[in-house]
Amino acid sequence: MELNVVGKNIIRVDAYSKVTGRALYPQDIYLEDMVYGKTLRSTKPHAKIKVDTTEAEKIEGVLKVFTYKDIPNENKHGVVLKDHEVFASEKVIRIGEPIAFIVGETQEACEEGYEKIIVDYEELDAVFDPVEAMKEDSPKVHGDSNIILYYKLRHGDIEEGKKKCKYIVENTYKSPMVEHAFLQPEAGLGYLEEDGTVVVAVATQYPHYDREEIAINLGLPEEKVKVINTNIGGAFGAREDISIQIHLALAAKVLKRPVKVIFSREESFLAHSKRHPMIMKYKTGADENGFLQYMEAEIVGDSGAHASWAINVLRKSGVHATGPYVIPNVKVDSYAVYTNNPFTGAMRGFGATQVSIAYEQQMDELAEKLGISPIEIRMKNIFRKGSMTATGQILTDSVPLDKCIEEVNRDFQFLEESEEGAI
Amino acid sequence: MKKIGRGIGVSFYGTGYGNGFPDISRAIIRLLPEGRIGIYCGVTEVGQGAKTAMIQIGAEVLDLEVKYIDLIHENTSLMPDSGTAAATRQTYNTGNAIKVACENMKKELFEKAKVELNLNSTSGLILEKGEVILKFFPERRISYKKLSEIYYNDDIIEAKGEFTAQTTEMDIETGQGAPYWPYTFNACAVEVEVNAETGVVNILRSTFAQDAGRAVNPRILEGQMDGGFAMGLGYTLFEDLNLDKGIMKNNRFSKYLIPTAMDMVDINNIIVEDPEPTAPYGAKGIGEPVMIPIAPAILNAIYDAVGIRIKELPVTPEKLIRHLREGEEKIG
């Protein structure tokens, strides 16, 4: 197929505005009569709360302090499970959870009001270790169990598989909770159009989802809500959950003034999701010819205080646990668990990034035991066109992994080194 | 004492929401004044290059230069829902929706040209550089601009397109099913230098091969590969929130270290093409996959250098030195 445009190095259509500083990010937008907002967040990981905003509202320049009592409709949101409160009502379940939103004529007035809000915390037992959190007698973050997802993968016959193995390597790997570290911290504006339509200008990964949540929380039809997606300074998954959208829409609707909020870097760290830390217990076995016959994995992912995408992330870990290898006998148990840690959600790779740390080190360890090179063990076992994955799926087309490995090896010559080593 | 080691990491990644969840992208195409083409679509540009790639796909179908296309993608009141900029799904899903919509638009343009050119059928019509032309009698031709002067306001020429990805829900007891499609593959090799006295790991070079199905824009794709490598490098060697009882102690960039240009090397990026039949022009997504093989490649290279297998990230100098000393004690 001869193509004229696809496959060509067209200069990014948004490059000029971005390199010249003309691209508008939410921080850059100023509207007439605009006021500012600031979020008060929990400082305790698990506590019952009582909030007193009376003194704060007396501060000159403070227009209103919003709390859960001001939400016209549902006080909850969430990409899969509605387990975030717009503002914490009875208790907080993580550090950084929004409790109140102060709106003032100036940022200084907001700061002053912020200092005057009294939050009375009655601390509760908290749980920070996902393995502890799985136990029956652990403190519960939501409901009766902290286990959000249990994904089970069963393929072939584990016992038969083990019997065929000459070597089995067994290891536990741990991956950390990390931050997306995008360039542009959260910021946005809420305002009303003349016909009463509530507009939120924000940098988001999914404007239609934001619109839906705002409409539900404010009890408005979706046509009366508009989300303007500005330029976005990186996302990597951290702009999938709601951050400021509902607060801005609510404040603009009630106060009938444009409201702006800008997070500092520290607040940005507190506000959005993180990457799931995982504990990955692996057993991988190969026969004397270097063919994989068996793999068993148990994966526990810490979802923190909210589910966000945990169900989908840990399911993705489970499906990708084998790596790109044909393994006839596989058992995977994958869990997503609530704790009182910062919440985790989508981040580049979405559960598939963690498991490669495990399955690829297992491969090298097996290669060493078998006395073959890292390339050889991979070429023997990789997915090719027609291969079956551990979920029973057939890879019918476009499986150029062999080509990828050959390209890399052309430069690095792993095979020759191993042959020399053997001499 | 500095030691050199080399390692490889390979990976696969399934595109889309997955597990049978309806994963739908939508687009509307309109003929705008001056014969410009408007693509109305809820595709989000997070820096990955979606805006350029989507316009390229539309330009390909309608045989236009990209400068004649406007992408309207910032206002929920103007554009249809095309799902999240996530799950590495925009090039594949939304690219497909735009391709379908543009193909429908092509039919609409042919129908209108048939009327304006006094033809009995649309047979033999082609699109070329902003004109509808009867291929075997090129005197019969009409430009998009001319059509936009005839058809406007309520009579505007428009077409819609939608794409729903094909996946199945997995069995609850066995996990069997077709949870994602398509899958993207890659392999990355790195050479590291480990300073056994300070515990510092430096990347010396890397060759990184990424399957793209087909690259819509090779240079932007390579930018993603560089970015994925940097993010993987930070994950492996530096990044740590230092979480203690729910508190993130490293909550700013003076404490939470991410790689800088000084930590990066000039990577030998190789794009591997093997078009995927269900994808727009064969193009698969690569946004997330480019991060996945990096950590294991570095970890395997560290092992090759010093014989220590690190099972817990990040590999900070302190941690590596501790492991090296423990290793010496065992041997000693």
Tab-separated table of C-alpha atoms in Angstrom, chain A residues 1-14 18 45 95 128 151-155 171-182 204-208 211 223 225-236 240 265-266 269-270 274-276 302 309 312 315-316 319-325 340-342 347-350 352-354 356-357 359-361 364-365 368 374-375 378 382-383 389-401 403-405 407-408 411-414 417, chain B residues 6-14 16-19 42 44-49 51-52 55-57 59-60 63-64 66 74-77 79-86 170 172-181 183 185-191 205-211 213-220 224 227-228 231 235 239 241 243 245-248 250-253 256 258 268 270 272-277 281 284 287-288 290-292 295-296 299-300 303 309-314:
chain	number	residue	atom	x	y	z
A	1	MET	CA	0.000	0.000	0.000
A	2	GLU	CA	1.480	3.324	-1.013
A	3	LEU	CA	0.801	5.997	1.575
A	4	ASN	CA	1.191	9.749	1.215
A	5	VAL	CA	0.844	11.009	4.786
A	6	VAL	CA	0.862	8.043	7.161
A	7	GLY	CA	4.456	7.033	7.824
A	8	LYS	CA	5.827	10.518	7.184
A	9	ASN	CA	7.632	12.636	9.753
A	10	ILE	CA	5.056	15.424	9.771
A	11	ILE	CA	6.069	18.101	12.280
A	12	ARG	CA	3.754	17.968	15.293
A	13	VAL	CA	0.794	20.212	14.581
A	14	ASP	CA	0.919	21.542	18.157
A	18	LYS	CA	4.132	24.894	22.494
A	45	PRO	CA	-4.460	8.379	57.010
A	95	ILE	CA	-3.613	11.648	53.669
A	128	PHE	CA	-0.476	0.297	55.191
A	151	TYR	CA	-8.190	-12.482	39.298
A	152	LYS	CA	-7.563	-16.163	38.727
A	153	LEU	CA	-5.768	-17.574	35.695
A	154	ARG	CA	-5.617	-21.338	35.176
A	155	HIS	CA	-4.048	-22.793	32.053
A	171	ASN	CA	11.823	-15.414	43.609
A	172	THR	CA	9.805	-12.627	45.154
A	173	TYR	CA	10.001	-9.209	43.516
A	174	LYS	CA	8.781	-5.899	44.872
A	175	SER	CA	8.020	-2.778	42.914
A	176	PRO	CA	7.609	0.649	44.517
A	177	MET	CA	4.824	3.215	44.539
A	178	VAL	CA	5.886	5.965	42.163
A	179	GLU	CA	4.691	9.291	40.860
A	180	HIS	CA	3.845	10.223	37.273
A	181	ALA	CA	5.898	13.419	37.579
A	182	PHE	CA	4.220	15.193	34.711
A	204	THR	CA	-7.718	15.955	31.465
A	205	GLN	CA	-7.345	12.584	29.790
A	206	TYR	CA	-11.064	12.079	29.364
A	207	PRO	CA	-13.276	15.196	29.138
A	208	HIS	CA	-16.517	13.270	28.573
A	211	ARG	CA	-18.553	15.939	32.323
A	223	GLU	CA	-25.990	19.238	28.241
A	225	VAL	CA	-22.075	20.895	31.663
A	226	LYS	CA	-19.164	21.570	29.349
A	227	VAL	CA	-15.570	20.483	29.773
A	228	ILE	CA	-12.906	22.370	27.864
A	229	ASN	CA	-9.726	20.353	27.553
A	230	THR	CA	-6.844	22.821	27.412
A	231	ASN	CA	-3.286	21.988	26.460
A	232	ILE	CA	-1.969	19.274	28.721
A	233	GLY	CA	1.487	19.146	30.251
A	234	GLY	CA	1.816	15.377	30.429
A	235	ALA	CA	-0.544	12.869	31.985
A	236	PHE	CA	0.727	9.248	32.026
A	240	GLU	CA	-7.847	9.954	34.560
A	265	ARG	CA	3.913	20.494	43.136
A	266	GLU	CA	3.443	19.162	46.680
A	269	PHE	CA	1.755	14.744	44.599
A	270	LEU	CA	-1.013	14.481	47.218
A	274	LYS	CA	0.287	6.737	41.953
A	275	ARG	CA	1.626	3.549	40.385
A	276	HIS	CA	0.539	0.359	42.168
A	302	ASP	CA	-1.641	-1.952	46.797
A	309	TRP	CA	-8.459	1.424	38.083
A	312	ASN	CA	-8.282	-3.368	35.558
A	315	ARG	CA	-6.204	-7.989	35.934
A	316	LYS	CA	-3.755	-6.650	33.377
A	319	VAL	CA	-2.833	-11.492	31.977
A	320	HIS	CA	0.700	-10.201	31.321
A	321	ALA	CA	2.336	-12.205	34.126
A	322	THR	CA	3.826	-14.804	31.766
A	323	GLY	CA	5.614	-12.261	29.645
A	324	PRO	CA	5.553	-12.795	25.875
A	325	TYR	CA	6.236	-16.512	26.221
A	340	ASN	CA	-4.745	3.690	53.898
A	341	ASN	CA	-1.857	4.597	51.621
A	342	PRO	CA	-2.090	7.242	48.872
A	347	MET	CA	0.146	4.812	35.127
A	348	ARG	CA	1.947	4.113	31.870
A	349	GLY	CA	1.970	0.343	31.485
A	350	PHE	CA	-1.006	-0.174	33.801
A	352	ALA	CA	2.126	-4.684	32.785
A	353	THR	CA	5.124	-2.522	33.751
A	354	GLN	CA	5.540	-4.163	37.151
A	356	SER	CA	8.209	-7.485	33.494
A	357	ILE	CA	10.604	-6.866	36.395
A	359	TYR	CA	9.248	-12.451	34.407
A	360	GLU	CA	12.350	-11.136	32.645
A	361	GLN	CA	14.679	-11.720	35.594
A	364	ASP	CA	17.780	-14.773	32.787
A	365	GLU	CA	18.075	-16.875	35.902
A	368	GLU	CA	22.060	-19.211	33.503
A	374	PRO	CA	19.541	-14.769	27.341
A	375	ILE	CA	18.770	-14.563	23.624
A	378	ARG	CA	13.909	-16.107	24.674
A	382	ILE	CA	8.620	-16.256	22.605
A	383	PHE	CA	5.190	-15.658	21.110
A	389	THR	CA	-1.287	-16.975	25.296
A	390	ALA	CA	-1.982	-18.227	28.819
A	391	THR	CA	-5.556	-16.940	28.505
A	392	GLY	CA	-6.058	-19.214	25.482
A	393	GLN	CA	-5.951	-16.411	22.945
A	394	ILE	CA	-4.407	-17.063	19.515
A	395	LEU	CA	-2.052	-14.387	18.209
A	396	THR	CA	-3.196	-14.490	14.604
A	397	ASP	CA	-1.304	-11.514	13.171
A	398	SER	CA	1.522	-9.041	13.666
A	399	VAL	CA	3.743	-10.725	16.267
A	400	PRO	CA	7.191	-9.407	15.287
A	401	LEU	CA	8.865	-10.077	18.634
A	403	LYS	CA	12.375	-9.401	14.714
A	404	CYS	CA	12.646	-7.030	17.693
A	405	ILE	CA	15.044	-9.394	19.457
A	407	GLU	CA	17.416	-6.208	15.730
A	408	VAL	CA	18.620	-5.656	19.276
A	411	ASP	CA	23.915	-4.563	17.887
A	412	PHE	CA	24.650	-6.315	21.146
A	413	GLN	CA	25.718	-9.805	19.939
A	414	PHE	CA	24.578	-11.607	23.099
A	417	GLU	CA	29.414	-13.796	23.895
B	6	ARG	CA	24.732	-5.982	29.418
B	7	GLY	CA	21.139	-7.097	29.691
B	8	ILE	CA	17.985	-7.540	27.679
B	9	GLY	CA	14.299	-7.091	28.445
B	10	VAL	CA	11.406	-8.035	26.195
B	11	SER	CA	7.697	-7.482	26.670
B	12	PHE	CA	4.204	-7.615	25.262
B	13	TYR	CA	1.267	-5.345	25.913
B	14	GLY	CA	-2.438	-5.741	25.189
B	16	GLY	CA	-7.456	-1.221	25.111
B	17	TYR	CA	-9.814	-1.332	28.089
B	18	GLY	CA	-10.055	-5.061	27.620
B	19	ASN	CA	-12.028	-7.925	29.074
B	42	GLY	CA	-12.797	13.482	21.648
B	44	THR	CA	-6.845	13.960	23.850
B	45	GLU	CA	-3.348	15.255	23.170
B	46	VAL	CA	-1.373	14.592	26.336
B	47	GLY	CA	1.944	15.115	24.577
B	48	GLN	CA	2.040	11.711	22.898
B	49	GLY	CA	1.338	13.115	19.436
B	51	LYS	CA	-3.311	15.275	17.457
B	52	THR	CA	-0.773	14.890	14.671
B	55	ILE	CA	-4.834	14.281	11.414
B	56	GLN	CA	-2.375	12.174	9.406
B	57	ILE	CA	-4.837	9.290	9.270
B	59	ALA	CA	-5.374	13.283	5.593
B	60	GLU	CA	-4.394	9.905	4.178
B	63	ASP	CA	-5.869	12.779	0.165
B	64	LEU	CA	-5.132	16.169	1.668
B	66	VAL	CA	-2.384	17.995	6.982
B	74	GLU	CA	-11.188	20.309	23.124
B	75	ASN	CA	-14.853	20.973	23.865
B	76	THR	CA	-17.314	18.320	25.031
B	77	SER	CA	-20.214	20.232	23.489
B	79	MET	CA	-17.225	16.586	19.723
B	80	PRO	CA	-18.364	12.993	20.183
B	81	ASP	CA	-16.976	10.828	22.991
B	82	SER	CA	-13.935	8.858	21.910
B	83	GLY	CA	-12.950	7.337	25.207
B	84	THR	CA	-9.869	7.940	27.311
B	85	ALA	CA	-6.394	8.917	26.188
B	86	ALA	CA	-5.247	5.773	27.937
B	170	MET	CA	-12.497	-13.788	30.692
B	172	ILE	CA	-14.198	-16.112	36.205
B	173	GLU	CA	-12.828	-19.500	37.251
B	174	THR	CA	-10.060	-19.967	34.684
B	175	GLY	CA	-9.233	-16.505	33.399
B	176	GLN	CA	-9.518	-17.855	29.867
B	177	GLY	CA	-10.573	-15.441	27.166
B	178	ALA	CA	-9.353	-12.841	24.697
B	179	PRO	CA	-8.938	-9.871	27.028
B	180	TYR	CA	-7.026	-7.489	24.727
B	181	TRP	CA	-6.371	-6.851	21.069
B	183	TYR	CA	-0.780	-6.931	21.321
B	185	PHE	CA	5.892	-6.249	21.332
B	186	ASN	CA	9.380	-4.908	21.975
B	187	ALA	CA	12.920	-5.715	23.027
B	188	CYS	CA	15.482	-3.484	24.675
B	189	ALA	CA	19.147	-4.115	25.386
B	190	VAL	CA	21.268	-1.915	27.616
B	191	GLU	CA	24.882	-1.708	28.632
B	205	ARG	CA	24.245	2.606	25.576
B	206	SER	CA	21.003	1.009	24.511
B	207	THR	CA	19.395	-0.493	21.447
B	208	PHE	CA	15.638	-0.534	21.604
B	209	ALA	CA	13.394	-2.237	19.027
B	210	GLN	CA	9.688	-1.417	19.110
B	211	ASP	CA	6.949	-3.121	17.111
B	213	GLY	CA	2.485	-2.431	13.343
B	214	ARG	CA	3.099	0.584	11.172
B	215	ALA	CA	4.562	3.887	12.352
B	216	VAL	CA	2.139	6.728	11.614
B	217	ASN	CA	4.857	9.275	12.418
B	218	PRO	CA	8.282	7.684	12.972
B	219	ARG	CA	9.884	10.730	14.592
B	220	ILE	CA	7.110	11.158	17.165
B	224	GLN	CA	7.879	8.158	22.761
B	227	GLY	CA	10.445	9.127	26.892
B	228	GLY	CA	9.500	5.569	27.820
B	231	MET	CA	10.622	6.888	32.642
B	235	TYR	CA	11.597	3.746	37.913
B	239	GLU	CA	12.219	7.083	41.999
B	241	LEU	CA	8.187	8.309	47.380
B	243	LEU	CA	6.241	6.165	51.974
B	245	LYS	CA	2.514	5.307	57.394
B	246	GLY	CA	0.658	6.790	54.471
B	247	ILE	CA	2.905	9.855	54.251
B	248	MET	CA	4.840	10.562	51.057
B	250	ASN	CA	9.490	12.623	48.994
B	251	ASN	CA	6.745	14.875	47.687
B	252	ARG	CA	8.750	17.371	45.600
B	253	PHE	CA	11.439	17.216	42.960
B	256	TYR	CA	11.790	12.753	44.444
B	258	ILE	CA	13.576	11.722	38.172
B	268	ASN	CA	19.544	3.450	19.094
B	270	ILE	CA	14.612	0.783	15.855
B	272	VAL	CA	9.837	-2.729	13.566
B	273	GLU	CA	6.874	-2.738	11.202
B	274	ASP	CA	4.487	-5.636	10.677
B	275	PRO	CA	1.048	-4.136	9.902
B	276	GLU	CA	-1.857	-5.326	12.044
B	277	PRO	CA	-4.837	-6.068	9.758
B	281	TYR	CA	-3.101	1.380	8.078
B	284	LYS	CA	-0.720	-0.299	16.734
B	287	GLY	CA	2.543	4.725	24.267
B	288	GLU	CA	2.734	2.417	27.262
B	290	VAL	CA	7.812	1.676	25.388
B	291	MET	CA	8.279	1.763	29.151
B	292	ILE	CA	7.904	-1.927	29.932
B	295	ALA	CA	13.534	-1.948	34.014
B	296	PRO	CA	14.263	-5.640	33.378
B	299	LEU	CA	18.316	-5.141	36.113
B	300	ASN	CA	19.652	-7.962	33.953
B	303	TYR	CA	23.429	-8.709	37.285
B	309	ARG	CA	20.077	-9.814	41.271
B	310	ILE	CA	18.057	-6.901	42.619
B	311	LYS	CA	14.469	-7.871	43.322
B	312	GLU	CA	13.236	-4.652	44.808
B	313	LEU	CA	13.218	-1.281	43.041
B	314	PRO	CA	14.614	1.298	42.943
